[in-house]
C-alpha cells in the first residue's frame, strides 16, 4: 500500500479522494499496488483532517502530495517543503505553476522527485502529458484553445438566450468557477493556462503578466447574434503563436469550419499545430470536480511509477521570455477572427 496526502479538501481535493476510493482496483491494476490517502490537510477544522504540514512532510510513509488548495500561499510554502523532503507534488493550481513552476520544478529535480501539474490546464483532458510525450519532437507553431469552462458555459448559455449573471451563477453552483469568478470572466485564468502551454512548447517561460488579456464581460447578446448571422460563434480563446512570441487571450469570432466552433458548455477544446503532425484537437471537460481530480490522480500514478527519480517536464530549465507580442484587432472590429 502506498500512502499519499491531499492538501486542501475543497471541490478538487475531495474529488481526488473519491477517484482514489472508487477506482482503487483500476489504480491497483496500473500500479501493481494500492493507493491510500493517509492525510488530508485543510486550514478549516474538519473532523479527521490535519492542520499541520510538518506532520505530513516528516512522515516517511508519504510518497506523493496532491496540492489542491489553489492560490499562492500557503500552497507555495507547503509545496516547497514537500519537494525538499523528496516528496512528489501533483497540483491543479495554475496560479502557483505560472508564478513558481520553474523554481518548484528545479527543486523537485534536485531532490529526485517530481512536480506535475496536468490538472492545472484543461481540467480532465490529458493535455500536458500529450504535449510532453507525443509532441516533444514537434515544432509547435500555434496553440488555440478554449481553456476556461466557466466562460464557455456562459457564452454557450448566452447564445441560448440566458442572461450573463444567471449563467455565471449556474457555473458557480456546478463548481466550475474560481473562488473569485472575476479570474474566469476577465480572462486571467485563461491567461495563466495559455502561458503554461506556451512555456511547455516553446522552452521559454511565458508568464501570465505577459499575456495581452481581455475577458468576456464586454460581450453582448447582440455581438453573439451578429456572429451567428455570419456563421460564427464567439469563444474566449487563449492563442499562442511561435512567430513573434505572440500570446493573447480575448473573445474571438470562430468560423463554423473550425472544430473549436462546436465546443460548448463546460467543455474545453485545444487545437495544437505541429510542423509534422499538422492540427490536433483535444477535447473534454475543462472544469469540474471529478474530471479535474482524475487529472490529478493521473499525475499521482506517474509520480509513483517513477519513485526515486524526477519526471522531466522541461519546466526546470525554462528561461524567461523577454518580450511577447499580441496580434492586433482588425480595424473597426470588436473581435479578432480565428484563422485556419
Ligand atoms: N474556473 C476554471 C474554469 C476551473 O472554469 O475553467 C478549471 O481550471
Tab-separated table of C-alpha atoms and ligand atoms in Angstrom:
chain	number	residue	atom	x	y	z
A	1	UNK	CA	0.000	0.000	0.000
A	2	UNK	CA	1.319	3.439	-0.991
A	3	UNK	CA	0.390	6.428	1.159
A	4	UNK	CA	-0.371	9.870	-0.170
A	5	UNK	CA	-1.748	13.129	1.250
A	6	UNK	CA	-4.162	15.746	-0.037
A	7	UNK	CA	-3.690	19.437	0.773
A	8	UNK	CA	-6.975	21.339	0.540
A	9	UNK	CA	-10.246	19.472	0.908
A	10	UNK	CA	-12.457	21.606	-1.312
A	11	UNK	CA	-14.076	20.663	-4.612
A	12	UNK	CA	-10.985	19.162	-6.295
A	13	UNK	CA	-9.326	17.743	-3.147
A	14	UNK	CA	-12.449	15.841	-2.148
A	15	UNK	CA	-12.723	14.701	-5.781
A	16	UNK	CA	-9.201	13.227	-5.584
A	17	UNK	CA	-10.257	11.188	-2.532
A	18	UNK	CA	-13.347	9.983	-4.424
A	19	UNK	CA	-11.406	8.983	-7.550
A	20	UNK	CA	-8.889	7.049	-5.460
A	21	UNK	CA	-11.658	5.397	-3.415
A	22	UNK	CA	-13.916	4.434	-6.303
A	23	UNK	CA	-11.260	3.491	-8.874
A	24	UNK	CA	-8.937	1.693	-6.483
A	25	UNK	CA	-8.988	-1.558	-8.470
A	26	UNK	CA	-8.069	0.274	-11.711
A	27	UNK	CA	-5.255	2.084	-9.881
A	28	UNK	CA	-4.040	-1.186	-8.415
A	29	UNK	CA	-4.012	-2.738	-11.890
A	30	UNK	CA	-1.892	0.021	-13.401
A	31	UNK	CA	0.478	0.411	-10.417
A	32	UNK	CA	0.591	-3.096	-9.017
A	33	UNK	CA	-0.130	-1.605	-5.597
A	34	UNK	CA	-2.961	0.191	-3.841
A	35	UNK	CA	-3.019	3.905	-3.002
A	36	UNK	CA	-4.249	5.112	0.365
A	37	UNK	CA	-4.986	8.700	1.419
A	38	UNK	CA	-3.195	8.831	4.778
A	39	UNK	CA	-3.644	12.533	5.462
A	40	UNK	CA	-5.949	15.303	4.372
A	41	UNK	CA	-4.836	18.801	5.332
A	42	UNK	CA	-7.128	21.786	5.388
A	43	UNK	CA	-6.925	25.153	7.104
A	44	UNK	CA	-10.529	24.663	8.250
A	45	UNK	CA	-11.306	22.496	11.270
A	46	UNK	CA	-12.880	19.407	9.715
A	47	UNK	CA	-13.055	16.116	11.665
A	48	UNK	CA	-10.327	13.685	10.576
A	49	UNK	CA	-8.384	16.430	8.796
A	50	UNK	CA	-4.980	17.713	9.963
A	51	UNK	CA	-3.783	21.340	10.037
A	52	UNK	CA	-0.031	20.841	10.386
A	53	UNK	CA	2.032	20.325	7.209
A	54	UNK	CA	5.030	19.131	9.274
A	55	UNK	CA	3.118	16.040	10.279
A	56	UNK	CA	2.843	15.123	6.584
A	57	UNK	CA	6.267	16.062	5.222
A	58	UNK	CA	8.035	14.385	8.159
A	59	UNK	CA	6.185	11.103	7.647
A	60	UNK	CA	8.451	8.871	5.510
A	61	UNK	CA	5.371	6.841	4.503
A	62	UNK	CA	4.003	9.708	2.397
A	63	UNK	CA	5.188	9.347	-1.194
A	64	UNK	CA	3.065	11.907	-3.039
A	65	UNK	CA	1.183	15.041	-2.052
A	66	UNK	CA	-1.767	16.406	-4.045
A	67	UNK	CA	-1.887	20.174	-3.691
A	68	UNK	CA	-5.443	21.245	-4.439
A	69	UNK	CA	-5.526	24.344	-2.254
A	70	UNK	CA	-5.318	26.948	-5.012
A	71	UNK	CA	-3.757	30.392	-4.608
A	72	UNK	CA	-0.125	31.199	-3.856
A	73	UNK	CA	0.050	30.793	-0.090
A	74	UNK	CA	0.271	28.555	1.802
A	75	UNK	CA	0.399	26.339	-1.296
A	76	UNK	CA	3.874	27.603	-2.294
A	77	UNK	CA	5.415	27.097	1.156
A	78	UNK	CA	3.879	23.644	1.590
A	79	UNK	CA	4.923	22.523	-1.910
A	80	UNK	CA	8.460	23.790	-1.328
A	81	UNK	CA	8.672	21.875	1.960
A	82	UNK	CA	7.325	18.667	0.432
A	83	UNK	CA	9.737	18.723	-2.517
A	84	UNK	CA	12.692	19.421	-0.229
A	85	UNK	CA	11.731	16.267	1.662
A	86	UNK	CA	11.798	14.344	-1.637
A	87	UNK	CA	8.009	14.014	-1.770
A	88	UNK	CA	6.491	14.483	-5.251
A	89	UNK	CA	3.720	17.041	-5.609
A	90	UNK	CA	0.809	16.927	-8.089
A	91	UNK	CA	-1.258	20.070	-8.432
A	92	UNK	CA	-4.279	21.662	-10.063
A	93	UNK	CA	-3.041	25.122	-9.018
A	94	UNK	CA	-2.342	27.094	-12.213
A	95	UNK	CA	-1.616	30.289	-10.295
A	96	UNK	CA	1.250	28.573	-8.490
A	97	UNK	CA	2.535	26.840	-11.628
A	98	UNK	CA	2.545	30.136	-13.509
A	99	UNK	CA	4.294	32.050	-10.726
A	100	UNK	CA	6.664	29.432	-9.246
A	101	UNK	CA	6.535	26.418	-11.563
A	102	UNK	CA	10.116	26.843	-12.784
A	103	UNK	CA	11.571	27.143	-9.278
A	104	UNK	CA	9.480	24.284	-7.861
A	105	UNK	CA	10.341	22.024	-10.807
A	106	UNK	CA	14.054	22.699	-10.223
A	107	UNK	CA	13.695	21.825	-6.529
A	108	UNK	CA	11.895	18.613	-7.478
A	109	UNK	CA	14.716	17.643	-9.857
A	110	UNK	CA	17.329	18.388	-7.205
A	111	UNK	CA	15.559	16.093	-4.736
A	112	UNK	CA	14.791	13.245	-7.170
A	113	UNK	CA	11.069	13.714	-7.034
A	114	UNK	CA	8.523	15.335	-9.370
A	115	UNK	CA	6.340	18.400	-9.671
A	116	UNK	CA	3.446	17.622	-12.035
A	117	UNK	CA	0.535	19.866	-12.973
A	118	UNK	CA	-1.670	18.101	-15.528
A	119	UNK	CA	-4.854	19.316	-13.789
A	120	UNK	CA	-3.826	22.968	-13.983
A	121	UNK	CA	-4.798	23.293	-17.673
A	122	UNK	CA	-7.760	21.743	-19.474
A	123	UNK	CA	-9.393	20.004	-16.473
A	124	UNK	CA	-9.684	16.305	-17.261
A	125	UNK	CA	-8.094	16.499	-20.734
A	126	UNK	CA	-4.706	14.729	-20.875
A	127	UNK	CA	-3.194	17.824	-22.424
A	128	UNK	CA	0.180	18.481	-20.812
A	129	UNK	CA	1.083	14.809	-20.909
A	130	UNK	CA	0.221	14.705	-24.624
A	131	UNK	CA	2.329	17.784	-25.300
A	132	UNK	CA	5.233	16.423	-23.255
A	133	UNK	CA	5.178	12.870	-24.536
A	134	UNK	CA	3.670	12.940	-28.001
A	135	UNK	CA	4.736	16.374	-29.251
A	136	UNK	CA	8.237	16.614	-27.813
A	137	UNK	CA	9.737	16.287	-31.306
A	138	UNK	CA	7.265	18.670	-32.997
A	139	UNK	CA	7.817	22.357	-33.716
A	140	UNK	CA	4.556	23.737	-32.414
A	141	UNK	CA	3.659	26.899	-34.296
A	142	UNK	CA	0.288	27.581	-32.703
A	143	UNK	CA	-1.963	26.620	-29.816
A	144	UNK	CA	-5.508	27.984	-29.887
A	145	UNK	CA	-7.665	26.891	-27.011
A	146	UNK	CA	-10.949	27.293	-25.249
A	147	UNK	CA	-9.393	26.936	-21.818
A	148	UNK	CA	-11.963	28.234	-19.363
A	149	UNK	CA	-15.034	26.085	-18.733
A	150	UNK	CA	-16.892	28.850	-16.903
A	151	UNK	CA	-16.591	31.362	-19.757
A	152	UNK	CA	-17.507	28.761	-22.339
A	153	UNK	CA	-20.525	27.772	-20.253
A	154	UNK	CA	-21.599	31.429	-20.000
A	155	UNK	CA	-21.127	32.150	-23.729
A	156	UNK	CA	-22.969	28.955	-24.724
A	157	UNK	CA	-25.880	29.842	-22.456
A	158	UNK	CA	-25.961	33.456	-23.647
A	159	UNK	CA	-26.257	32.139	-27.196
A	160	UNK	CA	-29.299	30.181	-26.000
A	161	UNK	CA	-30.809	33.422	-24.643
A	162	UNK	CA	-29.753	33.247	-20.998
A	163	UNK	CA	-28.551	36.251	-19.048
A	164	UNK	CA	-24.793	36.596	-18.279
A	165	UNK	CA	-25.253	36.692	-14.498
A	166	UNK	CA	-27.686	33.736	-14.424
A	167	UNK	CA	-25.250	31.653	-16.471
A	168	UNK	CA	-22.352	32.643	-14.178
A	169	UNK	CA	-24.362	31.701	-11.102
A	170	UNK	CA	-25.101	28.274	-12.614
A	171	UNK	CA	-21.395	27.772	-13.391
A	172	UNK	CA	-20.594	28.613	-9.766
A	173	UNK	CA	-23.249	26.187	-8.493
A	174	UNK	CA	-21.802	23.439	-10.686
A	175	UNK	CA	-18.339	24.006	-9.187
A	176	UNK	CA	-16.702	25.285	-12.398
A	177	UNK	CA	-15.919	28.861	-11.382
A	178	UNK	CA	-12.919	30.138	-9.415
A	179	UNK	CA	-13.447	31.380	-5.844
A	180	UNK	CA	-13.307	34.854	-7.325
A	181	UNK	CA	-15.107	34.441	-10.672
A	182	UNK	CA	-13.500	37.658	-11.955
A	183	UNK	CA	-10.465	35.431	-12.624
A	184	UNK	CA	-12.643	33.490	-15.085
A	185	UNK	CA	-14.681	36.220	-16.769
A	186	UNK	CA	-11.825	38.754	-17.015
A	187	UNK	CA	-9.684	36.125	-18.782
A	188	UNK	CA	-6.948	35.813	-16.131
A	189	UNK	CA	-7.484	32.069	-15.664
A	190	UNK	CA	-7.183	31.529	-19.423
A	191	UNK	CA	-4.074	33.742	-19.461
A	192	UNK	CA	-2.371	31.556	-16.843
A	193	UNK	CA	-3.284	28.423	-18.794
A	194	UNK	CA	-2.099	29.631	-22.214
A	195	UNK	CA	1.114	30.913	-20.572
A	196	UNK	CA	1.749	27.409	-19.176
A	197	UNK	CA	1.069	25.804	-22.575
A	198	UNK	CA	3.229	28.332	-24.436
A	199	UNK	CA	6.050	27.703	-21.962
A	200	UNK	CA	5.833	23.936	-22.429
A	201	UNK	CA	6.029	24.057	-26.207
A	202	UNK	CA	8.457	26.952	-26.637
A	203	UNK	CA	11.056	26.129	-23.994
A	204	UNK	CA	10.780	29.724	-22.727
A	205	UNK	CA	8.855	30.821	-19.664
A	206	UNK	CA	5.878	32.963	-20.565
A	207	UNK	CA	4.200	34.483	-17.566
A	208	UNK	CA	0.619	35.486	-17.092
A	209	UNK	CA	1.621	39.158	-16.873
A	210	UNK	CA	2.952	38.992	-20.453
A	211	UNK	CA	-0.383	37.902	-21.896
A	212	UNK	CA	-2.494	40.580	-23.542
A	213	UNK	CA	-5.776	39.775	-21.832
A	214	UNK	CA	-9.409	40.653	-22.452
A	215	UNK	CA	-12.293	38.712	-20.874
A	216	UNK	CA	-15.919	38.211	-21.814
A	217	UNK	CA	-17.588	40.935	-19.751
A	218	UNK	CA	-17.869	43.187	-22.826
A	219	UNK	CA	-19.561	40.521	-24.981
A	220	UNK	CA	-23.246	41.310	-25.530
A	221	UNK	CA	-26.236	39.263	-26.728
A	222	UNK	CA	-26.144	41.453	-29.853
A	223	UNK	CA	-22.478	40.502	-30.523
A	224	UNK	CA	-23.433	36.837	-30.227
A	225	UNK	CA	-26.423	37.247	-32.573
A	226	UNK	CA	-24.292	39.191	-35.096
A	227	UNK	CA	-21.652	36.457	-35.012
A	228	UNK	CA	-24.290	33.777	-35.518
A	229	UNK	CA	-25.682	35.655	-38.532
A	230	UNK	CA	-22.186	35.486	-40.049
A	231	UNK	CA	-21.928	31.728	-39.342
A	232	UNK	CA	-19.555	32.236	-36.432
A	233	UNK	CA	-19.510	31.725	-32.722
A	234	UNK	CA	-17.872	33.907	-30.041
A	235	UNK	CA	-15.400	31.958	-27.898
A	236	UNK	CA	-12.906	33.108	-25.311
A	237	UNK	CA	-9.601	31.820	-26.681
A	238	UNK	CA	-6.046	31.707	-25.484
A	239	UNK	CA	-3.839	31.840	-28.576
A	240	UNK	CA	-0.076	31.337	-28.702
A	241	UNK	CA	1.895	31.660	-31.942
A	242	UNK	CA	5.594	30.902	-32.037
A	243	UNK	CA	6.167	33.561	-34.683
A	244	UNK	CA	6.807	36.795	-32.831
A	245	UNK	CA	6.228	35.038	-29.479
A	246	UNK	CA	2.636	36.186	-29.749
A	247	UNK	CA	0.254	35.405	-26.895
A	248	UNK	CA	-3.247	36.717	-26.356
A	249	UNK	CA	-6.493	35.992	-24.507
A	250	UNK	CA	-9.627	37.524	-25.998
A	251	UNK	CA	-13.103	36.740	-27.289
A	252	UNK	CA	-12.660	35.580	-30.897
A	253	UNK	CA	-15.047	35.023	-33.757
A	254	UNK	CA	-14.694	31.321	-34.540
A	255	UNK	CA	-15.923	30.245	-38.004
A	256	UNK	CA	-18.164	27.183	-38.236
A	257	UNK	CA	-15.433	25.471	-40.280
A	258	UNK	CA	-13.235	25.317	-37.153
A	259	UNK	CA	-13.572	22.313	-34.811
A	260	UNK	CA	-13.496	24.832	-31.936
A	261	UNK	CA	-16.863	26.233	-33.125
A	262	UNK	CA	-18.783	23.278	-31.703
A	263	UNK	CA	-17.052	23.210	-28.299
A	264	UNK	CA	-19.832	24.193	-25.916
A	265	UNK	CA	-20.797	24.388	-22.241
A	266	UNK	CA	-18.044	23.481	-19.770
A	267	UNK	CA	-16.028	21.689	-22.420
A	268	UNK	CA	-12.569	22.846	-23.462
A	269	UNK	CA	-11.028	22.337	-26.884
A	270	UNK	CA	-7.375	22.870	-27.641
A	271	UNK	CA	-6.058	22.944	-31.193
A	272	UNK	CA	-2.326	22.328	-31.411
A	273	UNK	CA	-0.473	22.833	-34.680
A	274	UNK	CA	2.801	20.967	-35.136
A	275	UNK	CA	5.087	21.193	-38.174
A	276	UNK	CA	4.846	17.447	-38.831
A	277	UNK	CA	1.534	16.339	-37.352
A	278	UNK	CA	-0.444	19.426	-38.516
A	279	UNK	CA	-3.597	20.167	-36.456
A	280	UNK	CA	-4.569	18.023	-33.475
A	281	UNK	CA	-7.545	18.880	-31.310
A	282	UNK	CA	-8.012	17.694	-27.747
A	283	UNK	CA	-11.479	17.945	-26.237
A	284	UNK	CA	-13.059	17.232	-22.875
A	285	UNK	CA	-14.385	18.632	-19.635
A	286	UNK	CA	-12.258	21.643	-18.749
A	287	UNK	CA	-13.549	22.119	-15.214
A	288	UNK	CA	-15.498	20.305	-12.527
A	289	UNK	CA	-14.715	18.099	-9.579
A	290	UNK	CA	-14.209	14.629	-10.986
A	291	UNK	CA	-12.618	15.423	-14.365
A	292	UNK	CA	-10.060	17.703	-12.689
A	293	UNK	CA	-9.487	15.240	-9.855
A	294	UNK	CA	-8.976	12.490	-12.438
A	295	UNK	CA	-6.133	14.538	-13.967
A	296	UNK	CA	-4.539	14.949	-10.508
A	297	UNK	CA	-4.712	11.190	-9.971
A	298	UNK	CA	-3.126	10.550	-13.379
A	299	UNK	CA	-0.146	12.579	-12.113
A	300	UNK	CA	-0.084	10.651	-8.824
A	301	UNK	CA	0.235	7.440	-10.830
A	302	UNK	CA	3.037	8.884	-12.976
A	303	UNK	CA	4.935	10.019	-9.861
A	304	UNK	CA	4.538	6.620	-8.232
A	305	UNK	CA	5.704	4.806	-11.364
A	306	UNK	CA	8.825	6.979	-11.216
A	307	UNK	CA	9.502	6.922	-7.477
A	308	UNK	CA	13.047	7.979	-6.608
A	309	UNK	CA	13.501	9.846	-9.876
A	310	UNK	CA	12.343	13.053	-11.496
A	311	UNK	CA	9.694	13.149	-14.209
A	312	UNK	CA	11.129	15.635	-16.708
A	313	UNK	CA	8.594	18.275	-17.737
A	314	UNK	CA	11.108	20.756	-19.146
A	315	UNK	CA	9.889	23.417	-16.725
A	316	UNK	CA	13.020	23.400	-14.544
A	317	UNK	CA	15.136	24.658	-17.462
A	318	UNK	CA	12.898	27.427	-18.788
A	319	UNK	CA	14.453	30.856	-19.286
A	320	UNK	CA	12.077	33.816	-19.085
A	321	UNK	CA	10.840	35.088	-22.425
A	322	UNK	CA	11.992	38.682	-22.826
A	323	UNK	CA	9.135	40.127	-24.815
A	324	UNK	CA	5.823	38.844	-26.056
A	325	UNK	CA	3.553	40.408	-28.667
A	326	UNK	CA	-0.175	40.232	-29.428
A	327	UNK	CA	-1.952	40.275	-32.799
A	328	UNK	CA	-3.922	43.498	-33.220
A	329	UNK	CA	-7.666	43.551	-33.869
A	330	UNK	CA	-8.802	44.233	-37.434
A	331	UNK	CA	-9.554	47.939	-37.816
A	332	UNK	CA	-13.077	48.853	-36.755
A	333	UNK	CA	-13.825	45.390	-35.399
A	334	UNK	CA	-14.567	44.483	-31.794
A	335	UNK	CA	-13.229	40.943	-32.229
A	336	UNK	CA	-10.350	39.087	-33.836
A	337	UNK	CA	-11.275	36.223	-36.158
A	338	UNK	CA	-9.631	32.820	-35.641
A	339	UNK	CA	-7.733	31.954	-38.813
A	340	UNK	CA	-7.444	28.468	-40.275
B	1	LIG	N1	-12.528	28.076	-13.237
B	1	LIG	C1	-11.846	27.192	-14.113
B	1	LIG	C2	-12.663	27.023	-15.372
B	1	LIG	C3	-11.618	25.880	-13.427
B	1	LIG	O1	-13.851	27.396	-15.363
B	1	LIG	O2	-12.158	26.533	-16.364
B	1	LIG	C4	-10.737	24.916	-14.157
B	1	LIG	O3	-9.435	25.396	-14.278
